[in-house]
Amino acid sequence: MSKRNTDRRQPVNVPGTGQTHEKTSAKENYPVEDRVLKDAAWFLGKELLPLLGVREKMRRAAPTEAVYLEISDFLADFNYEMEDSRWRHLEFESDSVSEEDLRRFHAYEAVVSYRHKVRVSTYVLCTSKAKVPKNHLSQGLYTYRVRVIRLKDYNADKIIRRVEKKQRKRGLRRRELLELLLTPLMEGETPQAERIRKGFEILQRERGNLDNGELIHMQSVLYALMTKFLTPEEIKEIKEMMFMTLMGQLLMEDGIEKGMKAGLEQGREQGREQGEFKTLRELVADGVLTAAEAAARKKMTEAEFQKKLGELGIVK
């Protein structure tokens, strides 16, 4: 699993969702992508944990910070406070659970329990690739245990085919969409990247049947699973089609906004123009847009676009 530091910020409004999570004093210090990932955690705990067999109801997404521990990537480390005041710590594992993983979970539980004065249990959500994962560790006078959840009884290929067939006839039921979000973790022959791509496409076709907030909630879960399980090359390919989705538009607007702000030091008007063109040039370099598509966004020909990049000193 990746080992980036966990986001330490407080909950904030997720654009277009109407949901309030954690607050921040400056929006520019809390990018849209971070808010998308926070939203994925909230929706996963509220809507998908019950499908995974967790019976207690979630009260809120709880803090993930624990001093003196290297915390896993936010995408692999969710904490939830349940209605009975106990905490559930959810981890994702694409490989089998190792003894090292169990020691890390155990240490994390101990520090969180000490710091927040709560009882913590760890649930490990494994993909279908993980065979016979370990769920306990001998610790002298006692045995430490985690609950392992595997979706081995569900087949992603069958669910996707069934959902696509039903979608051609009518709108999909909410439970069908929730099951779709979990297909990257199920058994099946279809690669995970293809499951996530199809998930985005199916959700996009439901745009007329879902309000924007609900749609972004669901897309955020697929986005989180995408960044957790796929390779950089696979992520790049999916992002190319994702910019047609509602969430993709949010991320695009946020990227252009960052470019505009970066250019303000050189003068508001000049900075705005340079920031926009620099962002578009980076999207072309990353393969998200073609040069022709980037030029079209500025109502230019490709030759005019390249000339403007040179005038602004973005390319030589």
XYZ file of N, CA, C and O in Angstrom, residues 84-258:
700
model
N -23.092 3.394 18.446
C -22.838 2.918 19.811
C -21.542 3.491 20.382
O -21.059 3.041 21.424
N -20.950 4.494 19.695
C -19.724 5.203 20.092
C -18.447 4.404 19.858
O -17.355 4.911 20.076
N -18.552 3.173 19.430
C -17.347 2.425 19.063
C -16.860 2.881 17.696
O -17.625 3.415 16.902
N -15.572 2.666 17.444
C -14.994 3.040 16.156
C -14.736 1.796 15.324
O -14.390 0.730 15.854
N -14.903 1.941 14.011
C -14.543 0.898 13.059
C -13.443 1.453 12.161
O -13.600 2.512 11.548
N -12.343 0.744 12.106
C -11.185 1.126 11.290
C -11.198 0.228 10.059
O -11.099 -0.995 10.170
N -11.359 0.823 8.879
C -11.470 0.065 7.633
C -10.202 0.199 6.812
O -9.739 1.309 6.548
N -9.646 -0.932 6.408
C -8.442 -0.966 5.573
C -8.741 -1.707 4.282
O -9.520 -2.669 4.271
N -8.107 -1.276 3.182
C -8.181 -1.980 1.906
C -6.882 -2.750 1.697
O -5.798 -2.237 1.962
N -6.995 -3.978 1.204
C -5.818 -4.779 0.862
C -6.064 -5.489 -0.457
O -7.054 -6.216 -0.608
N -5.178 -5.281 -1.421
C -5.294 -5.992 -2.692
C -4.572 -7.334 -2.635
O -4.859 -8.236 -3.415
N -3.616 -7.466 -1.715
C -2.899 -8.723 -1.519
C -3.340 -9.357 -0.203
O -4.114 -8.779 0.554
N -2.839 -10.534 0.071
C -3.182 -11.198 1.312
C -2.681 -10.397 2.508
O -1.657 -9.724 2.437
N -3.412 -10.482 3.618
C -3.028 -9.778 4.836
C -1.809 -10.469 5.428
O -1.816 -11.678 5.668
N -0.748 -9.723 5.673
C 0.492 -10.279 6.200
C 0.583 -10.044 7.697
O -0.187 -9.277 8.285
N 1.565 -10.692 8.324
C 1.795 -10.477 9.752
C 2.205 -9.028 10.010
O 1.812 -8.431 11.019
N 2.973 -8.456 9.083
C 3.365 -7.053 9.229
C 2.139 -6.141 9.208
O 2.046 -5.174 9.971
N 1.185 -6.446 8.316
C -0.056 -5.668 8.264
C -0.785 -5.743 9.601
O -1.251 -4.731 10.131
N -0.880 -6.962 10.153
C -1.591 -7.138 11.413
C -0.918 -6.372 12.546
O -1.596 -5.780 13.393
N 0.402 -6.350 12.568
C 1.104 -5.589 13.610
C 0.840 -4.091 13.454
O 0.673 -3.369 14.444
N 0.786 -3.629 12.220
C 0.512 -2.208 11.975
C -0.912 -1.852 12.404
O -1.140 -0.832 13.061
N -1.870 -2.712 12.041
C -3.257 -2.461 12.445
C -3.382 -2.439 13.970
O -4.076 -1.599 14.539
N -2.696 -3.386 14.604
C -2.747 -3.495 16.065
C -2.185 -2.236 16.724
O -2.774 -1.677 17.663
N -1.042 -1.782 16.228
C -0.421 -0.580 16.785
C -1.314 0.637 16.556
O -1.474 1.488 17.432
N -1.901 0.707 15.384
C -2.781 1.833 15.064
C -3.985 1.851 16.003
O -4.352 2.896 16.552
N -4.599 0.704 16.204
C -5.751 0.606 17.108
C -5.375 1.072 18.514
O -6.132 1.805 19.164
N -4.212 0.620 18.985
C -3.805 0.941 20.351
C -3.643 2.448 20.547
O -4.103 3.017 21.540
N -2.987 3.111 19.575
C -2.760 4.549 19.706
C -4.066 5.323 19.581
O -4.332 6.263 20.345
N -4.915 4.941 18.627
C -6.201 5.620 18.458
C -7.072 5.440 19.700
O -7.715 6.377 20.178
N -7.088 4.234 20.250
C -7.879 3.962 21.449
C -7.389 4.784 22.629
O -8.181 5.356 23.393
N -6.064 4.891 22.758
C -5.486 5.661 23.860
C -5.773 7.152 23.692
O -6.163 7.828 24.642
N -5.605 7.640 22.477
C -5.757 9.075 22.251
C -7.209 9.537 22.342
O -7.513 10.579 22.914
N -8.135 8.747 21.751
C -9.526 9.185 21.681
C -10.420 8.521 22.728
O -11.618 8.813 22.786
N -9.821 7.614 23.532
C -10.569 6.933 24.600
C -11.785 6.205 24.039
O -12.915 6.335 24.533
N -11.547 5.403 22.993
C -12.630 4.670 22.350
C -12.218 3.216 22.122
O -11.031 2.880 22.155
N -13.205 2.368 21.884
C -12.950 0.980 21.516
C -12.916 0.904 19.991
O -13.823 1.382 19.309
N -11.861 0.299 19.444
C -11.644 0.268 17.995
C -11.564 -1.171 17.507
O -10.917 -2.018 18.149
N -12.201 -1.460 16.395
C -12.080 -2.758 15.731
C -11.695 -2.518 14.279
O -12.185 -1.568 13.652
N -10.830 -3.371 13.749
C -10.368 -3.209 12.373
C -11.062 -4.194 11.442
O -11.141 -5.392 11.728
N -11.567 -3.662 10.341
C -12.161 -4.461 9.271
C -11.253 -4.328 8.057
O -10.904 -3.210 7.657
N -10.851 -5.449 7.471
C -9.976 -5.433 6.301
C -10.775 -5.887 5.091
O -11.251 -7.022 5.039
N -10.943 -4.982 4.148
C -11.686 -5.288 2.931
C -10.699 -5.732 1.860
O -9.905 -4.935 1.363
N -10.720 -7.020 1.534
C -9.772 -7.598 0.580
C -10.420 -7.758 -0.790
O -11.622 -8.038 -0.894
N -9.637 -7.594 -1.827
C -10.120 -7.908 -3.165
C -10.171 -9.420 -3.316
O -9.647 -10.175 -2.488
N -10.788 -9.863 -4.395
C -10.922 -11.300 -4.611
C -9.576 -11.972 -4.874
O -9.454 -13.191 -4.820
N -8.521 -11.161 -5.156
C -7.193 -11.735 -5.412
C -6.557 -12.304 -4.153
O -5.707 -13.182 -4.207
N -6.938 -11.766 -3.006
C -6.326 -12.193 -1.744
C -6.872 -13.563 -1.347
O -8.058 -13.722 -1.107
N -6.024 -14.565 -1.289
C -6.434 -15.922 -0.965
C -6.078 -16.255 0.485
O -4.940 -16.093 0.921
N -7.038 -16.732 1.236
C -6.889 -17.137 2.632
C -6.098 -16.089 3.431
O -4.994 -16.359 3.921
N -6.590 -14.895 3.559
C -5.863 -13.851 4.290
C -5.823 -14.130 5.787
O -6.763 -14.704 6.352
N -4.716 -13.753 6.439
C -4.583 -13.920 7.883
C -5.522 -12.944 8.587
O -5.726 -11.839 8.132
N -6.081 -13.393 9.712
C -6.981 -12.520 10.460
C -6.663 -12.430 11.946
O -7.397 -11.823 12.703
N -5.549 -13.069 12.379
C -5.213 -12.990 13.805
C -3.697 -13.027 13.998
O -2.948 -13.436 13.115
N -3.280 -12.564 15.173
C -1.859 -12.471 15.500
C -1.694 -12.767 16.986
O -2.325 -12.129 17.837
N -0.851 -13.733 17.316
C -0.604 -14.080 18.717
C 0.243 -13.004 19.373
O 1.296 -12.631 18.862
N -0.237 -12.479 20.517
C 0.443 -11.395 21.207
C 0.669 -11.751 22.681
O 0.236 -11.047 23.584
N 1.357 -12.849 22.921
C 1.653 -13.244 24.301
C 0.440 -13.812 25.014
O 0.041 -14.948 24.773
N -0.185 -13.009 25.905
C -1.305 -13.491 26.701
C -2.641 -13.408 25.964
O -3.660 -13.857 26.495
N -2.664 -12.835 24.795
C -3.935 -12.722 24.070
C -3.683 -12.821 22.572
O -2.536 -12.799 22.112
N -4.755 -12.940 21.817
C -4.677 -12.999 20.355
C -5.408 -11.804 19.762
O -6.580 -11.564 20.078
N -4.703 -11.040 18.939
C -5.294 -9.885 18.266
C -5.972 -10.362 16.986
O -5.416 -11.157 16.228
N -7.197 -9.869 16.731
C -7.952 -10.301 15.560
C -8.512 -9.117 14.782
O -8.823 -8.080 15.364
N -8.627 -9.304 13.482
C -9.326 -8.354 12.622
C -10.427 -9.123 11.901
O -10.388 -10.354 11.817
N -11.397 -8.393 11.415
C -12.440 -9.042 10.620
C -12.128 -8.829 9.151
O -12.009 -7.696 8.692
N -11.964 -9.909 8.424
C -11.652 -9.849 6.997
C -12.951 -9.977 6.198
O -13.750 -10.884 6.442
N -13.149 -9.057 5.268
C -14.326 -9.073 4.400
C -13.867 -9.290 2.969
O -13.046 -8.534 2.452
N -14.377 -10.353 2.346
C -14.049 -10.615 0.944
C -15.341 -10.785 0.162
O -16.278 -11.432 0.639
N -15.379 -10.206 -1.024
C -16.579 -10.292 -1.847
C -16.475 -11.451 -2.839
O -16.833 -11.333 -4.003
N -15.977 -12.589 -2.356
C -15.760 -13.739 -3.222
C -17.059 -14.382 -3.694
O -17.072 -15.157 -4.640
N -18.168 -14.084 -3.012
C -19.452 -14.660 -3.403
C -20.173 -13.815 -4.447
O -21.287 -14.144 -4.852
N -19.543 -12.708 -4.872
C -20.124 -11.837 -5.888
C -19.249 -11.866 -7.136
O -18.026 -11.911 -7.041
N -19.873 -11.836 -8.292
C -19.134 -11.857 -9.549
C -19.328 -10.538 -10.288
O -20.449 -10.179 -10.667
N -18.239 -9.809 -10.473
C -18.307 -8.484 -11.092
C -18.823 -8.553 -12.521
O -19.615 -7.700 -12.953
N -18.402 -9.566 -13.281
C -18.817 -9.678 -14.680
C -20.329 -9.803 -14.792
O -20.970 -9.133 -15.610
N -20.910 -10.650 -13.952
C -22.361 -10.857 -14.005
C -23.121 -9.607 -13.600
O -24.138 -9.251 -14.208
N -22.628 -8.928 -12.568
C -23.316 -7.722 -12.099
C -23.276 -6.628 -13.149
O -24.291 -5.969 -13.422
N -22.124 -6.422 -13.777
C -22.010 -5.373 -14.801
C -22.903 -5.681 -15.992
O -23.606 -4.809 -16.516
N -22.914 -6.958 -16.437
C -23.776 -7.330 -17.565
C -25.248 -7.119 -17.218
O -26.026 -6.610 -18.029
N -25.632 -7.512 -16.003
C -27.025 -7.371 -15.589
C -27.435 -5.900 -15.520
O -28.503 -5.505 -15.981
N -26.543 -5.075 -14.954
C -26.843 -3.650 -14.817
C -26.947 -2.978 -16.186
O -27.863 -2.174 -16.434
N -26.032 -3.300 -17.092
C -26.071 -2.702 -18.431
C -27.343 -3.102 -19.181
O -27.955 -2.279 -19.875
N -27.760 -4.367 -19.026
C -28.974 -4.843 -19.683
C -30.206 -4.126 -19.139
O -31.064 -3.671 -19.906
N -30.280 -3.981 -17.819
C -31.429 -3.313 -17.217
C -31.449 -1.828 -17.549
O -32.514 -1.236 -17.712
N -30.263 -1.232 -17.649
C -30.202 0.201 -17.913
C -30.751 0.541 -19.288
O -31.270 1.637 -19.511
N -30.646 -0.392 -20.231
C -31.181 -0.143 -21.571
C -32.706 -0.079 -21.575
O -33.320 0.459 -22.497
N -33.333 -0.654 -20.533
C -34.797 -0.707 -20.466
C -35.381 0.325 -19.512
O -36.479 0.822 -19.728
N -34.646 0.638 -18.439
C -35.183 1.539 -17.420
C -34.035 2.098 -16.586
O -32.893 1.699 -16.734
N -34.373 3.035 -15.697
C -33.379 3.519 -14.754
C -33.037 2.447 -13.737
O -33.826 1.527 -13.486
N -31.857 2.544 -13.152
C -31.396 1.526 -12.215
C -31.830 1.850 -10.791
O -31.966 3.008 -10.405
N -32.055 0.788 -10.019
C -32.385 0.957 -8.606
C -31.118 1.317 -7.839
O -30.002 1.010 -8.250
N -31.327 1.930 -6.679
C -30.191 2.408 -5.889
C -29.278 1.261 -5.469
O -28.056 1.376 -5.505
N -29.848 0.143 -5.032
C -29.028 -0.986 -4.605
C -28.178 -1.520 -5.751
O -27.039 -1.937 -5.556
N -28.717 -1.506 -6.966
C -27.950 -1.962 -8.126
C -26.741 -1.065 -8.350
O -25.650 -1.550 -8.699
N -26.906 0.230 -8.142
C -25.797 1.162 -8.292
C -24.769 0.977 -7.183
O -23.559 1.066 -7.424
N -25.241 0.696 -5.961
C -24.310 0.467 -4.860
C -23.477 -0.786 -5.099
O -22.273 -0.815 -4.825
N -24.108 -1.839 -5.606
C -23.361 -3.059 -5.930
C -22.338 -2.787 -7.027
O -21.226 -3.325 -7.006
N -22.718 -1.941 -7.989
C -21.801 -1.588 -9.076
C -20.525 -0.961 -8.528
O -19.428 -1.227 -9.021
N -20.647 -0.130 -7.496
C -19.484 0.546 -6.928
C -18.491 -0.432 -6.311
O -17.310 -0.131 -6.195
N -18.972 -1.604 -5.912
C -18.101 -2.586 -5.260
C -17.518 -3.611 -6.231
O -16.736 -4.466 -5.818
N -17.859 -3.524 -7.517
C -17.367 -4.528 -8.466
C -15.840 -4.590 -8.573
O -15.302 -5.667 -8.852
N -15.086 -3.483 -8.357
C -13.622 -3.618 -8.419
C -13.055 -4.558 -7.359
O -11.899 -4.990 -7.475
N -13.846 -4.892 -6.337
C -13.363 -5.744 -5.253
C -13.842 -7.187 -5.380
O -13.484 -8.031 -4.560
N -14.648 -7.485 -6.397
C -15.292 -8.794 -6.506
C -14.500 -9.769 -7.361
O -13.503 -9.427 -7.986
N -14.979 -11.024 -7.382
C -14.472 -12.024 -8.301
C -14.839 -11.622 -9.717
O -15.762 -10.834 -9.934
N -14.126 -12.178 -10.718
C -14.460 -11.905 -12.106
C -13.241 -11.877 -12.990
O -12.115 -11.688 -12.529
N -13.476 -12.051 -14.281
C -12.386 -12.064 -15.258
C -12.058 -10.667 -15.781
O -10.940 -10.413 -16.216
N -13.028 -9.763 -15.744
C -12.797 -8.416 -16.254
C -11.768 -7.690 -15.396
O -11.889 -7.680 -14.163
N -10.733 -7.085 -15.990
C -9.717 -6.349 -15.216
C -10.351 -5.224 -14.398
O -11.380 -4.669 -14.778
N -9.714 -4.885 -13.285
C -10.242 -3.831 -12.419
C -10.394 -2.506 -13.150
O -11.371 -1.775 -12.940
N -9.443 -2.173 -14.007
C -9.515 -0.907 -14.736
C -10.770 -0.845 -15.593
O -11.443 0.190 -15.670
N -11.110 -1.955 -16.248
C -12.295 -1.983 -17.096
C -13.568 -1.891 -16.261
O -14.549 -1.253 -16.667
N -13.564 -2.514 -15.086
C -14.740 -2.429 -14.205
C -14.984 -0.984 -13.784
O -16.125 -0.513 -13.764
N -13.917 -0.291 -13.425
C -14.058 1.103 -12.985
C -14.479 1.988 -14.141
O -15.338 2.874 -13.983
N -13.928 1.752 -15.317
C -14.318 2.542 -16.489
C -15.803 2.351 -16.798
O -16.535 3.324 -17.016
N -16.249 1.093 -16.774
C -17.665 0.819 -17.025
C -18.538 1.430 -15.939
O -19.648 1.906 -16.205
N -18.041 1.425 -14.705
C -18.792 2.022 -13.608
C -19.043 3.500 -13.849
O -20.165 3.992 -13.671
N -18.001 4.228 -14.275
C -18.155 5.648 -14.590
C -19.152 5.851 -15.734
O -19.984 6.759 -15.702
N -19.070 5.000 -16.753
C -19.959 5.146 -17.906
C -21.413 4.895 -17.509
O -22.324 5.624 -17.935
N -21.646 3.853 -16.708
C -23.009 3.526 -16.274
C -23.574 4.649 -15.410
O -24.728 5.061 -15.572
N -22.767 5.169 -14.488
C -23.228 6.269 -13.635
C -23.539 7.513 -14.467
O -24.519 8.223 -14.203
N -22.704 7.781 -15.469
C -22.934 8.956 -16.304
C -24.275 8.859 -17.027
O -24.988 9.860 -17.184
N -24.650 7.649 -17.456
C -25.928 7.470 -18.147
C -27.117 7.603 -17.195
O -28.254 7.761 -17.641
N -26.858 7.543 -15.885
C -27.918 7.719 -14.895
C -28.074 9.172 -14.470
O -28.840 9.465 -13.553
N -27.369 10.083 -15.117
C -27.371 11.478 -14.673
C -28.778 12.073 -14.624
O -29.096 12.873 -13.751
N -29.644 11.674 -15.530
C -31.001 12.196 -15.512
C -31.861 11.620 -14.409
O -32.920 12.174 -14.081
N -31.427 10.499 -13.826
C -32.209 9.834 -12.781
C -31.681 10.117 -11.372
O -32.341 9.769 -10.393
N -30.488 10.706 -11.260
C -29.886 11.020 -9.963
C -29.644 12.515 -9.861
O -29.330 13.160 -10.866
N -29.792 13.069 -8.659
C -29.404 14.466 -8.515
C -27.885 14.555 -8.504
O -27.186 13.564 -8.292
N -27.347 15.731 -8.761
C -25.900 15.896 -8.898
C -25.137 15.473 -7.659
O -24.043 14.901 -7.743
N -25.703 15.752 -6.480
C -25.018 15.382 -5.250
C -24.849 13.887 -5.119
O -23.774 13.383 -4.797
N -25.921 13.140 -5.396
C -25.860 11.682 -5.313
C -24.896 11.118 -6.344
O -24.136 10.187 -6.073
N -24.907 11.698 -7.523
C -24.016 11.232 -8.578
C -22.557 11.421 -8.182
O -21.722 10.527 -8.366
N -22.234 12.578 -7.603
C -20.852 12.837 -7.192
C -20.447 11.904 -6.054
O -19.304 11.427 -6.002
N -21.367 11.636 -5.120
C -21.062 10.674 -4.053
C -20.571 9.357 -4.653
O -19.551 8.795 -4.247
N -21.328 8.834 -5.617
C -21.002 7.522 -6.195
C -19.738 7.574 -7.033
O -18.900 6.669 -6.980
N -19.583 8.637 -7.819
C -18.371 8.764 -8.619
C -17.131 8.882 -7.729
O -16.057 8.413 -8.094
N -17.289 9.495 -6.554
C -16.144 9.666 -5.664
C -15.622 8.327 -5.167
O -14.418 8.149 -4.975
N -16.530 7.355 -4.956
C -16.094 6.028 -4.513
C -15.273 5.349 -5.610
O -14.203 4.781 -5.349
N -15.754 5.405 -6.853
C -14.992 4.822 -7.961
C -13.648 5.517 -8.122
O -12.630 4.874 -8.408
N -13.633 6.835 -7.928
C -12.381 7.586 -8.049
C -11.384 7.134 -6.982
O -10.191 6.956 -7.261
N -11.871 6.944 -5.751
C -11.001 6.501 -4.672
C -10.451 5.107 -4.944
O -9.254 4.850 -4.752
N -11.291 4.190 -5.415
C -10.831 2.835 -5.728
C -9.863 2.859 -6.909
O -8.898 2.085 -6.948
N -10.106 3.738 -7.853
C -9.205 3.870 -9.001
C -7.804 4.249 -8.545
O -6.808 3.639 -8.955
N -7.703 5.271 -7.688
C -6.382 5.725 -7.257
C -5.721 4.730 -6.307
O -4.506 4.748 -6.136
N -6.525 3.868 -5.694
C -5.980 2.881 -4.767
C -5.414 1.657 -5.482
O -4.326 1.191 -5.176
N -6.151 1.132 -6.474
C -5.824 -0.166 -7.029
C -5.187 -0.155 -8.423
O -4.581 -1.141 -8.815
N -5.324 0.926 -9.184
C -4.844 0.904 -10.565
C -3.436 1.469 -10.702
O -2.961 2.210 -9.842
N -2.788 1.116 -11.789
C -1.453 1.634 -12.091
C -1.568 3.057 -12.627
O -2.643 3.468 -13.090
N -0.482 3.837 -12.598
C -0.532 5.200 -13.158
C -0.993 5.228 -14.609
O -1.716 6.135 -15.018
N -0.591 4.232 -15.392
C -0.990 4.185 -16.797
C -2.491 3.961 -16.923
O -3.168 4.597 -17.755
N -3.041 3.063 -16.100
C -4.483 2.790 -16.142
C -5.284 4.009 -15.681
O -6.330 4.333 -16.254
N -4.779 4.675 -14.642
C -5.453 5.880 -14.142
C -5.493 6.950 -15.219
O -6.520 7.610 -15.424
N -4.389 7.103 -15.928
C -4.309 8.118 -16.989
C -5.343 7.845 -18.074
O -6.027 8.766 -18.550
N -5.511 6.590 -18.463
C -6.473 6.233 -19.503
C -7.900 6.523 -19.055
O -8.710 7.043 -19.826
N -8.221 6.187 -17.812
C -9.584 6.402 -17.321
C -9.871 7.888 -17.161
O -10.984 8.358 -17.431
N -8.861 8.658 -16.741
C -9.075 10.094 -16.578
C -9.420 10.768 -17.902
O -10.120 11.779 -17.932
N -8.939 10.210 -19.002
C -9.238 10.788 -20.303
C -10.731 10.777 -20.579
O -11.279 11.720 -21.135
N -11.413 9.681 -20.201
C -12.854 9.614 -20.407
C -13.632 10.222 -19.240
O -14.777 10.636 -19.384
N -12.967 10.334 -18.082
C -13.650 10.811 -16.883
C -14.008 12.284 -16.965
O -14.933 12.739 -16.296
N -13.303 13.045 -17.796
C -13.569 14.475 -17.860
C -14.901 14.780 -18.539
O -15.323 15.934 -18.587
N -15.577 13.752 -19.042
C -16.927 13.928 -19.552
C -17.956 13.804 -18.435
O -19.123 14.120 -18.625
N -17.538 13.338 -17.264
C -18.455 13.152 -16.146
C -18.559 14.429 -15.319
O -17.748 15.346 -15.454
N -19.552 14.468 -14.439
C -19.740 15.633 -13.585
C -18.531 15.850 -12.687
O -18.056 16.971 -12.517
N -17.999 14.773 -12.119
C -16.825 14.911 -11.258
C -15.612 15.361 -12.068
O -14.812 16.178 -11.607
N -15.477 14.837 -13.274
C -14.366 15.241 -14.117
C -14.393 16.731 -14.411
O -13.352 17.392 -14.444
N -15.589 17.266 -14.613
C -15.712 18.704 -14.860
C -15.290 19.507 -13.641
O -14.643 20.551 -13.767
N -15.633 19.020 -12.447
C -15.208 19.691 -11.223
C -13.686 19.712 -11.115
O -13.085 20.728 -10.781
N -13.060 18.569 -11.394
C -11.606 18.482 -11.294
C -10.930 19.362 -12.339
O -9.903 19.971 -12.074
N -11.520 19.414 -13.536
C -10.968 20.250 -14.589
C -11.035 21.725 -14.186
O -10.063 22.481 -14.308
N -12.199 22.154 -13.700
C -12.358 23.548 -13.289
C -11.392 23.901 -12.167
O -10.848 24.999 -12.118
N -11.182 22.951 -11.259
C -10.264 23.196 -10.156
C -8.837 23.352 -10.669
O -8.076 24.201 -10.197
N -8.462 22.539 -11.672
C -7.118 22.637 -12.232
C -6.891 23.970 -12.918
O -5.839 24.596 -12.765
N -7.894 24.435 -13.659
C -7.768 25.731 -14.327
C -7.710 26.849 -13.299
O -6.947 27.807 -13.431
N -8.517 26.716 -12.222
C -8.504 27.728 -11.167
C -7.126 27.821 -10.516
O -6.626 28.909 -10.236
N -6.487 26.676 -10.300
C -5.137 26.690 -9.715
C -4.160 27.395 -10.644
O -3.296 28.155 -10.195
